[in-house]
């Protein structure tokens, strides 16, 4: 038993119709991320045509999100390989592929459209907000970047795009991970609030959390 957000979309990922309500989900098939990724890469398997469409839409949504100024904090997650007694044998980096990003983009889409709907209807609700970072925090981050020889200006103009330009300039370099962590720490913490104040990091005017 679920609450669902149901959308009709075109090939440009534009939502033309939306419906929210109580639903019952009966799964015809369940995929792990790895199984879905295999279908994406091979183009074959159960629901290959449907997964292909969803994957194409996710790329459009993701591209549009970063075009609007979303900050991409990519970090490496790890998983542990254990023996039968639970003793760690190895640490394996998790690789985020299209299957993971596909789910992420559609969860974000559902949260955006629902937040916009409740805002337009003036329904009482909680929003997930993320306010702009303090100027002092950005100046400290600028100074750290300058110490690495990066000529960046974060405190003027389009802040999100300035941050993405800075992070992009160190892609693949030894200090990429530490600069990404320092950038993340310079941000204000996201929080829940009954007043919609937008989400700085995701560059959304409306955002909430209801997906699982």
Short mmCIF file of C-alpha atoms in Angstrom, two decimals:
data_model
loop_
_atom_site.label_atom_id
_atom_site.label_comp_id
_atom_site.label_asym_id
_atom_site.label_seq_id
_atom_site.Cartn_x
_atom_site.Cartn_y
_atom_site.Cartn_z
CA UNK A 1 0.00 0.00 0.00
CA UNK A 2 1.51 3.31 -1.02
CA UNK A 3 1.00 6.96 -1.75
CA UNK A 4 2.09 7.53 -5.34
CA UNK A 5 2.95 10.36 -7.68
CA UNK A 6 2.05 9.36 -11.23
CA UNK A 7 3.32 11.41 -14.18
CA UNK A 8 2.82 11.52 -17.92
CA UNK A 9 5.99 12.84 -19.56
CA UNK A 10 7.28 13.53 -23.05
CA UNK A 11 10.70 12.63 -24.46
CA UNK A 12 12.08 15.97 -23.17
CA UNK A 13 11.22 14.83 -19.62
CA UNK A 14 8.54 17.50 -19.31
CA UNK A 15 5.61 16.54 -17.07
CA UNK A 16 2.27 17.09 -18.83
CA UNK A 17 -0.05 15.38 -16.36
CA UNK A 18 0.32 14.55 -12.69
CA UNK A 19 -1.77 12.59 -10.23
CA UNK A 20 -1.28 11.93 -6.53
CA UNK A 21 -3.16 9.39 -4.47
CA UNK A 22 -3.44 6.12 -2.63
CA UNK A 23 -2.28 3.13 -4.67
CA UNK A 24 -1.53 -0.56 -4.43
CA UNK A 25 1.70 -1.71 -6.07
CA UNK A 26 1.88 -5.26 -7.38
CA UNK A 27 5.35 -5.77 -8.84
CA UNK A 28 5.61 -7.72 -12.09
CA UNK A 29 9.34 -7.96 -11.52
CA UNK A 30 11.96 -6.72 -9.10
CA UNK A 31 15.44 -5.62 -10.12
CA UNK A 32 18.59 -5.11 -8.12
CA UNK A 33 20.66 -2.15 -9.24
CA UNK A 34 23.12 -4.58 -10.80
CA UNK A 35 20.39 -6.39 -12.76
CA UNK A 36 18.92 -3.13 -14.04
CA UNK A 37 22.39 -1.90 -15.02
CA UNK A 38 22.96 -5.09 -17.00
CA UNK A 39 19.74 -4.44 -18.95
CA UNK A 40 20.80 -0.82 -19.57
CA UNK A 41 24.20 -1.87 -20.88
CA UNK A 42 23.06 -4.85 -22.95
CA UNK A 43 19.70 -3.52 -24.13
CA UNK A 44 18.27 -6.97 -23.49
CA UNK A 45 16.25 -8.65 -20.77
CA UNK A 46 12.96 -8.14 -19.00
CA UNK A 47 11.36 -4.74 -19.57
CA UNK A 48 14.38 -3.66 -21.64
CA UNK A 49 12.29 -1.21 -23.71
CA UNK A 50 10.77 0.43 -20.61
CA UNK A 51 14.14 0.68 -18.83
CA UNK A 52 15.68 2.23 -21.96
CA UNK A 53 13.02 4.97 -21.95
CA UNK A 54 13.49 5.65 -18.23
CA UNK A 55 17.25 5.81 -18.64
CA UNK A 56 16.99 8.28 -21.53
CA UNK A 57 14.65 10.47 -19.46
CA UNK A 58 16.97 10.35 -16.46
CA UNK A 59 19.82 11.75 -18.57
CA UNK A 60 17.60 14.66 -19.67
CA UNK A 61 16.52 15.36 -16.08
CA UNK A 62 20.07 15.19 -14.76
CA UNK A 63 21.47 17.46 -17.48
CA UNK A 64 18.72 20.03 -16.86
CA UNK A 65 19.30 19.94 -13.09
CA UNK A 66 22.99 20.79 -13.41
CA UNK A 67 22.21 23.39 -16.07
CA UNK A 68 20.04 25.17 -13.48
CA UNK A 69 22.89 25.20 -10.98
CA UNK A 70 22.71 22.02 -8.90
CA UNK A 71 25.96 21.28 -7.08
CA UNK A 72 27.33 17.80 -7.72
CA UNK A 73 28.96 16.44 -4.57
CA UNK A 74 30.17 13.09 -5.84
CA UNK A 75 31.73 10.99 -3.10
CA UNK A 76 33.03 7.44 -3.12
CA UNK A 77 30.98 5.01 -1.04
CA UNK A 78 32.45 1.70 0.03
CA UNK A 79 31.13 -1.72 0.91
CA UNK A 80 32.82 -4.41 2.98
CA UNK A 81 33.44 -7.99 1.94
CA UNK A 82 32.99 -10.24 5.00
CA UNK A 83 33.78 -13.88 5.68
CA UNK A 84 31.25 -16.30 7.17
CA UNK A 85 32.13 -15.08 10.69
CA UNK A 86 31.63 -11.42 9.79
CA UNK A 87 35.34 -10.59 9.68
CA UNK A 88 36.15 -7.87 7.09
CA UNK A 89 38.24 -9.20 4.20
CA UNK A 90 38.27 -6.25 1.83
CA UNK A 91 36.98 -2.74 1.26
CA UNK A 92 35.40 -2.31 -2.17
CA UNK A 93 34.51 1.10 -3.64
CA UNK A 94 30.90 1.36 -4.84
CA UNK A 95 30.55 2.62 -8.39
CA UNK A 96 27.47 4.76 -9.08
CA UNK A 97 26.17 3.82 -12.51
CA UNK A 98 23.12 4.77 -14.56
CA UNK A 99 20.79 2.45 -12.63
CA UNK A 100 21.52 4.32 -9.38
CA UNK A 101 21.28 7.74 -11.01
CA UNK A 102 18.02 6.81 -12.76
CA UNK A 103 16.31 6.06 -9.44
CA UNK A 104 17.77 9.23 -7.90
CA UNK A 105 16.46 11.52 -10.65
CA UNK A 106 12.91 10.16 -10.52
CA UNK A 107 12.83 10.38 -6.73
CA UNK A 108 13.95 14.01 -7.01
CA UNK A 109 11.29 14.66 -9.66
CA UNK A 110 8.54 13.25 -7.45
CA UNK A 111 9.70 15.36 -4.50
CA UNK A 112 9.84 18.54 -6.61
CA UNK A 113 6.40 18.17 -8.18
CA UNK A 114 4.74 17.24 -4.90
CA UNK A 115 6.39 20.20 -3.14
CA UNK A 116 5.21 22.55 -5.88
CA UNK A 117 1.69 21.12 -5.67
CA UNK A 118 1.35 21.58 -1.89
CA UNK A 119 2.87 25.06 -2.15
CA UNK A 120 0.39 26.17 -4.83
CA UNK A 121 -2.52 24.73 -2.80
CA UNK A 122 -1.20 26.33 0.42
CA UNK A 123 -1.43 22.97 2.19
CA UNK A 124 0.42 22.86 5.54
CA UNK A 125 3.49 20.70 5.07
CA UNK A 126 7.20 20.34 5.76
CA UNK A 127 9.69 21.29 3.08
CA UNK A 128 13.28 20.14 2.79
CA UNK A 129 15.18 23.41 2.57
CA UNK A 130 18.83 24.30 2.04
CA UNK A 131 19.78 27.95 2.35
CA UNK A 132 22.73 29.74 0.73
CA UNK A 133 26.06 29.35 2.54
CA UNK A 134 27.43 32.16 4.68
CA UNK A 135 29.75 34.57 2.83
CA UNK A 136 32.50 33.96 5.42
CA UNK A 137 32.37 30.22 4.71
CA UNK A 138 32.71 30.82 0.98
CA UNK A 139 35.63 33.21 1.53
CA UNK A 140 37.42 30.58 3.63
CA UNK A 141 36.84 28.03 0.87
CA UNK A 142 38.16 30.51 -1.71
CA UNK A 143 41.34 30.95 0.34
CA UNK A 144 41.84 27.18 0.55
CA UNK A 145 41.37 26.89 -3.23
CA UNK A 146 43.87 29.71 -3.79
CA UNK A 147 46.42 27.76 -1.73
CA UNK A 148 46.14 25.01 -4.37
CA UNK A 149 46.69 27.54 -7.12
CA UNK A 150 43.05 27.77 -8.15
CA UNK A 151 41.91 31.23 -9.19
CA UNK A 152 38.25 31.06 -8.21
CA UNK A 153 35.72 33.61 -7.00
CA UNK A 154 32.86 32.01 -5.11
CA UNK A 155 31.25 35.01 -3.43
CA UNK A 156 29.95 36.82 -6.49
CA UNK A 157 27.75 35.88 -9.41
CA UNK A 158 26.13 32.47 -9.73
CA UNK A 159 27.47 30.75 -6.60
CA UNK A 160 26.47 27.19 -7.55
CA UNK A 161 28.08 27.43 -10.99
CA UNK A 162 31.24 28.94 -9.47
CA UNK A 163 31.44 25.99 -7.08
CA UNK A 164 30.92 23.46 -9.89
CA UNK A 165 33.57 25.19 -12.01
CA UNK A 166 36.01 24.96 -9.11
CA UNK A 167 35.31 21.28 -8.46
CA UNK A 168 35.50 20.53 -12.17
CA UNK A 169 38.94 22.12 -12.38
CA UNK A 170 40.42 19.55 -9.96
CA UNK A 171 38.70 16.49 -11.45
CA UNK A 172 41.05 13.52 -11.23
CA UNK A 173 43.67 15.38 -9.21
CA UNK A 174 44.98 14.19 -5.81
CA UNK A 175 43.24 16.98 -3.88
CA UNK A 176 39.84 16.50 -5.59
CA UNK A 177 38.38 14.47 -2.69
CA UNK A 178 39.53 16.82 0.09
CA UNK A 179 38.34 19.92 -1.78
CA UNK A 180 34.95 18.29 -2.34
CA UNK A 181 34.69 17.50 1.39
CA UNK A 182 35.72 21.05 2.35
CA UNK A 183 33.15 22.46 -0.08
CA UNK A 184 30.44 20.29 1.42
CA UNK A 185 31.41 21.41 4.93
CA UNK A 186 31.21 25.06 3.90
CA UNK A 187 27.51 24.63 3.06
CA UNK A 188 24.71 25.19 5.54
CA UNK A 189 22.95 22.05 6.72
CA UNK A 190 19.74 21.09 4.97
CA UNK A 191 16.75 21.01 7.30
CA UNK A 192 13.00 20.60 7.46
CA UNK A 193 10.89 23.74 7.68
CA UNK A 194 7.21 24.60 7.33
CA UNK A 195 8.24 27.59 5.20
CA UNK A 196 9.43 26.91 1.67
CA UNK A 197 12.84 28.54 1.23
CA UNK A 198 14.08 26.49 -1.71
CA UNK A 199 17.05 24.12 -1.90
CA UNK A 200 20.39 25.76 -2.72
CA UNK A 201 22.43 22.59 -3.33
CA UNK A 202 19.88 21.04 -5.67
CA UNK A 203 18.87 24.38 -7.23
CA UNK A 204 15.16 23.71 -6.64
CA UNK A 205 12.57 26.35 -5.79
CA UNK A 206 10.33 23.67 -4.25
CA UNK A 207 11.52 20.49 -2.57
CA UNK A 208 10.28 18.06 0.05
CA UNK A 209 10.93 14.46 1.13
CA UNK A 210 8.31 11.79 0.70
CA UNK A 211 9.94 9.17 -1.54
CA UNK A 212 11.41 5.96 -0.18
#
